[in-house]
PDB file of C-alpha atoms in Angstrom:
ATOM      1  CA  MET A   1      14.977  -8.190   4.867  1.00 77.00           C
ATOM      2  CA  ARG A   2      18.592  -8.201   5.002  1.00 82.00           C
ATOM      3  CA  ALA A   3      20.011 -12.176   5.832  1.00 81.00           C
ATOM      4  CA  THR A   4      22.219 -14.752   5.973  1.00 82.00           C
ATOM      5  CA  ALA A   5      22.117 -18.788   5.949  1.00 81.00           C
ATOM      6  CA  ARG A   6      23.801 -21.717   5.283  1.00 80.00           C
ATOM      7  CA  ALA A   7      22.206 -22.214   2.099  1.00 76.00           C
ATOM      8  CA  SER A   8      21.820 -24.422  -1.479  1.00 75.00           C
ATOM      9  CA  CYS A   9      19.071 -24.540  -3.499  1.00 74.00           C
ATOM     10  CA  THR A  10      16.843 -27.380  -1.630  1.00 74.00           C
ATOM     11  CA  SER A  11      17.871 -26.112   2.119  1.00 76.00           C
ATOM     12  CA  ALA A  12      18.716 -23.561   4.668  1.00 77.00           C
ATOM     13  CA  ARG A  13      19.990 -23.245   8.214  1.00 79.00           C
ATOM     14  CA  GLN A  14      21.850 -20.780  10.405  1.00 84.00           C
ATOM     15  CA  VAL A  15      19.196 -17.893   9.274  1.00 83.00           C
ATOM     16  CA  ARG A  16      20.492 -14.939  11.054  1.00 88.00           C
ATOM     17  CA  GLY A  17      18.820 -11.451   9.621  1.00 88.00           C
ATOM     18  CA  SER A  18      16.809  -8.345  10.462  1.00 91.00           C
ATOM     19  CA  ALA A  19      14.113  -5.832   8.800  1.00 89.00           C
ATOM     20  CA  VAL A  20      12.958  -2.645   9.687  1.00 93.00           C
ATOM     21  CA  ILE A  21       9.109  -2.218   8.879  1.00 92.00           C
ATOM     22  CA  THR A  22       7.821   1.434   8.481  1.00 95.00           C
ATOM     23  CA  TRP A  23       4.213   1.895   9.142  1.00 95.00           C
ATOM     24  CA  PHE A  24       2.321   4.607   7.401  1.00 97.00           C
ATOM     25  CA  GLY A  25      -0.659   6.273   8.903  1.00 96.00           C
ATOM     26  CA  ALA A  26      -4.220   7.246   6.335  1.00 96.00           C
ATOM     27  CA  ASN A  27      -2.861  10.402   5.531  1.00 97.00           C
ATOM     28  CA  GLY A  28       0.545   8.752   3.975  1.00 96.00           C
ATOM     29  CA  ARG A  29       2.694   9.300   6.588  1.00 97.00           C
ATOM     30  CA  PRO A  30       4.874   7.167   8.896  1.00 96.00           C
ATOM     31  CA  VAL A  31       3.660   7.139  12.357  1.00 97.00           C
ATOM     32  CA  GLY A  32       5.672   4.243  13.606  1.00 96.00           C
ATOM     33  CA  THR A  33       8.469   1.343  13.109  1.00 96.00           C
ATOM     34  CA  SER A  34       8.874  -2.282  13.923  1.00 95.00           C
ATOM     35  CA  ARG A  35      12.509  -4.595  13.952  1.00 95.00           C
ATOM     36  CA  LEU A  36      12.062  -7.501  12.755  1.00 92.00           C
ATOM     37  CA  ARG A  37      14.509 -10.276  13.897  1.00 92.00           C
ATOM     38  CA  VAL A  38      14.945 -13.655  12.358  1.00 86.00           C
ATOM     39  CA  ARG A  39      16.808 -16.440  13.174  1.00 82.00           C
ATOM     40  CA  ALA A  40      16.158 -19.698  12.490  1.00 76.00           C
ATOM     41  CA  ASP A  41      18.803 -22.962  13.725  1.00 72.00           C
ATOM     42  CA  ARG A  42      17.367 -26.376  12.109  1.00 67.00           C
ATOM     43  CA  LEU A  43      17.583 -27.403   8.866  1.00 60.00           C
ATOM     44  CA  VAL A  44      14.387 -26.198   6.289  1.00 59.00           C
ATOM     45  CA  ALA A  45      14.044 -28.354   3.276  1.00 54.00           C
ATOM     46  CA  GLN A  46      10.612 -28.186   2.583  1.00 62.00           C
ATOM     47  CA  ARG A  47      10.415 -24.497   1.476  1.00 68.00           C
ATOM     48  CA  PRO A  48      13.763 -22.526   2.439  1.00 67.00           C
ATOM     49  CA  ALA A  49      13.270 -19.257   1.142  1.00 68.00           C
ATOM     50  CA  ASP A  50      10.383 -18.685   4.080  1.00 70.00           C
ATOM     51  CA  THR A  51      12.891 -19.316   6.874  1.00 71.00           C
ATOM     52  CA  LEU A  52      13.816 -15.827   5.539  1.00 71.00           C
ATOM     53  CA  LEU A  53      10.437 -14.411   6.802  1.00 77.00           C
ATOM     54  CA  THR A  54       9.571 -16.436  10.144  1.00 81.00           C
ATOM     55  CA  GLY A  55      11.432 -14.659  13.789  1.00 87.00           C
ATOM     56  CA  SER A  56       9.999 -12.003  16.326  1.00 92.00           C
ATOM     57  CA  VAL A  57       9.082  -8.077  16.442  1.00 94.00           C
ATOM     58  CA  SER A  58      11.873  -7.358  18.477  1.00 94.00           C
ATOM     59  CA  ALA A  59      11.437  -3.742  19.131  1.00 96.00           C
ATOM     60  CA  GLY A  60       8.962  -0.871  18.050  1.00 95.00           C
ATOM     61  CA  TRP A  61       5.155  -1.780  17.092  1.00 93.00           C
ATOM     62  CA  LEU A  62       4.097  -5.391  17.603  1.00 94.00           C
ATOM     63  CA  ALA A  63       6.857  -6.103  20.005  1.00 94.00           C
ATOM     64  CA  LYS A  64       7.373  -9.407  20.602  1.00 94.00           C
ATOM     65  CA  GLU A  65       5.379 -10.646  18.583  1.00 94.00           C
ATOM     66  CA  ARG A  66       5.688 -13.999  16.290  1.00 92.00           C
ATOM     67  CA  VAL A  67       6.311 -12.863  12.298  1.00 88.00           C
ATOM     68  CA  ARG A  68       6.527 -16.397   9.724  1.00 85.00           C
ATOM     69  CA  GLY A  69       5.587 -15.543   6.155  1.00 79.00           C
ATOM     70  CA  GLY A  70       6.742 -17.017   2.759  1.00 76.00           C
ATOM     71  CA  ILE A  71       8.842 -16.245  -0.504  1.00 75.00           C
ATOM     72  CA  SER A  72       8.176 -16.449  -3.604  1.00 72.00           C
ATOM     73  CA  PRO A  73      11.778 -16.218  -5.502  1.00 69.00           C
ATOM     74  CA  ALA A  74      12.214 -14.595  -8.732  1.00 64.00           C
ATOM     75  CA  THR A  75      14.860 -16.968  -9.389  1.00 61.00           C
ATOM     76  CA  ALA A  76      13.770 -20.372 -10.522  1.00 64.00           C
ATOM     77  CA  LEU A  77      15.379 -23.398  -8.436  1.00 63.00           C
ATOM     78  CA  LEU A  78      16.602 -25.180 -11.795  1.00 67.00           C
ATOM     79  CA  GLY A  79      18.402 -21.763 -12.575  1.00 72.00           C
ATOM     80  CA  CYS A  80      20.049 -22.211  -8.490  1.00 76.00           C
ATOM     81  CA  ALA A  81      21.215 -25.797  -9.573  1.00 75.00           C
ATOM     82  CA  THR A  82      22.710 -24.877 -13.105  1.00 80.00           C
ATOM     83  CA  GLN A  83      23.956 -21.242 -12.149  1.00 79.00           C
ATOM     84  CA  GLY A  84      24.534 -20.903  -8.150  1.00 77.00           C
ATOM     85  CA  MET A  85      22.910 -18.409  -5.768  1.00 74.00           C
ATOM     86  CA  ALA A  86      24.370 -15.756  -4.377  1.00 75.00           C
ATOM     87  CA  THR A  87      21.361 -13.557  -3.453  1.00 74.00           C
ATOM     88  CA  LEU A  88      17.305 -14.732  -3.104  1.00 71.00           C
ATOM     89  CA  PRO A  89      15.390 -11.952  -4.637  1.00 72.00           C
ATOM     90  CA  GLY A  90      11.874 -12.169  -4.771  1.00 73.00           C
ATOM     91  CA  SER A  91       8.580 -10.738  -3.011  1.00 77.00           C
ATOM     92  CA  GLY A  92       6.530 -12.089   0.392  1.00 79.00           C
ATOM     93  CA  ARG A  93       3.949 -11.294   2.627  1.00 83.00           C
ATOM     94  CA  ILE A  94       4.422 -11.343   6.234  1.00 84.00           C
ATOM     95  CA  VAL A  95       2.172 -12.443   9.156  1.00 87.00           C
ATOM     96  CA  PHE A  96       2.136 -11.205  12.477  1.00 89.00           C
ATOM     97  CA  GLY A  97       1.084 -13.048  15.880  1.00 86.00           C
TER      98      GLY A  97
END
């Protein structure tokens, strides 16, 4: 996922981003892709990182499906408050539909 946002340690807005998901078959070979588009204009304060996984599938498999998800940032909130944050590494889960 690559995204930009107006963000602080406790809120995010004007989120814009995209990602490409590659789907693999049982044999381990690629069988298709989905292109995600992320866009959130409202202020999100409870879990701002989750806005990075909220949007829709714009092309490919599952086109036009909504996506939502959650991110567990690798950086603690205290670290953000004391050192700032230019990037947000972490892992997450996306749900389609």
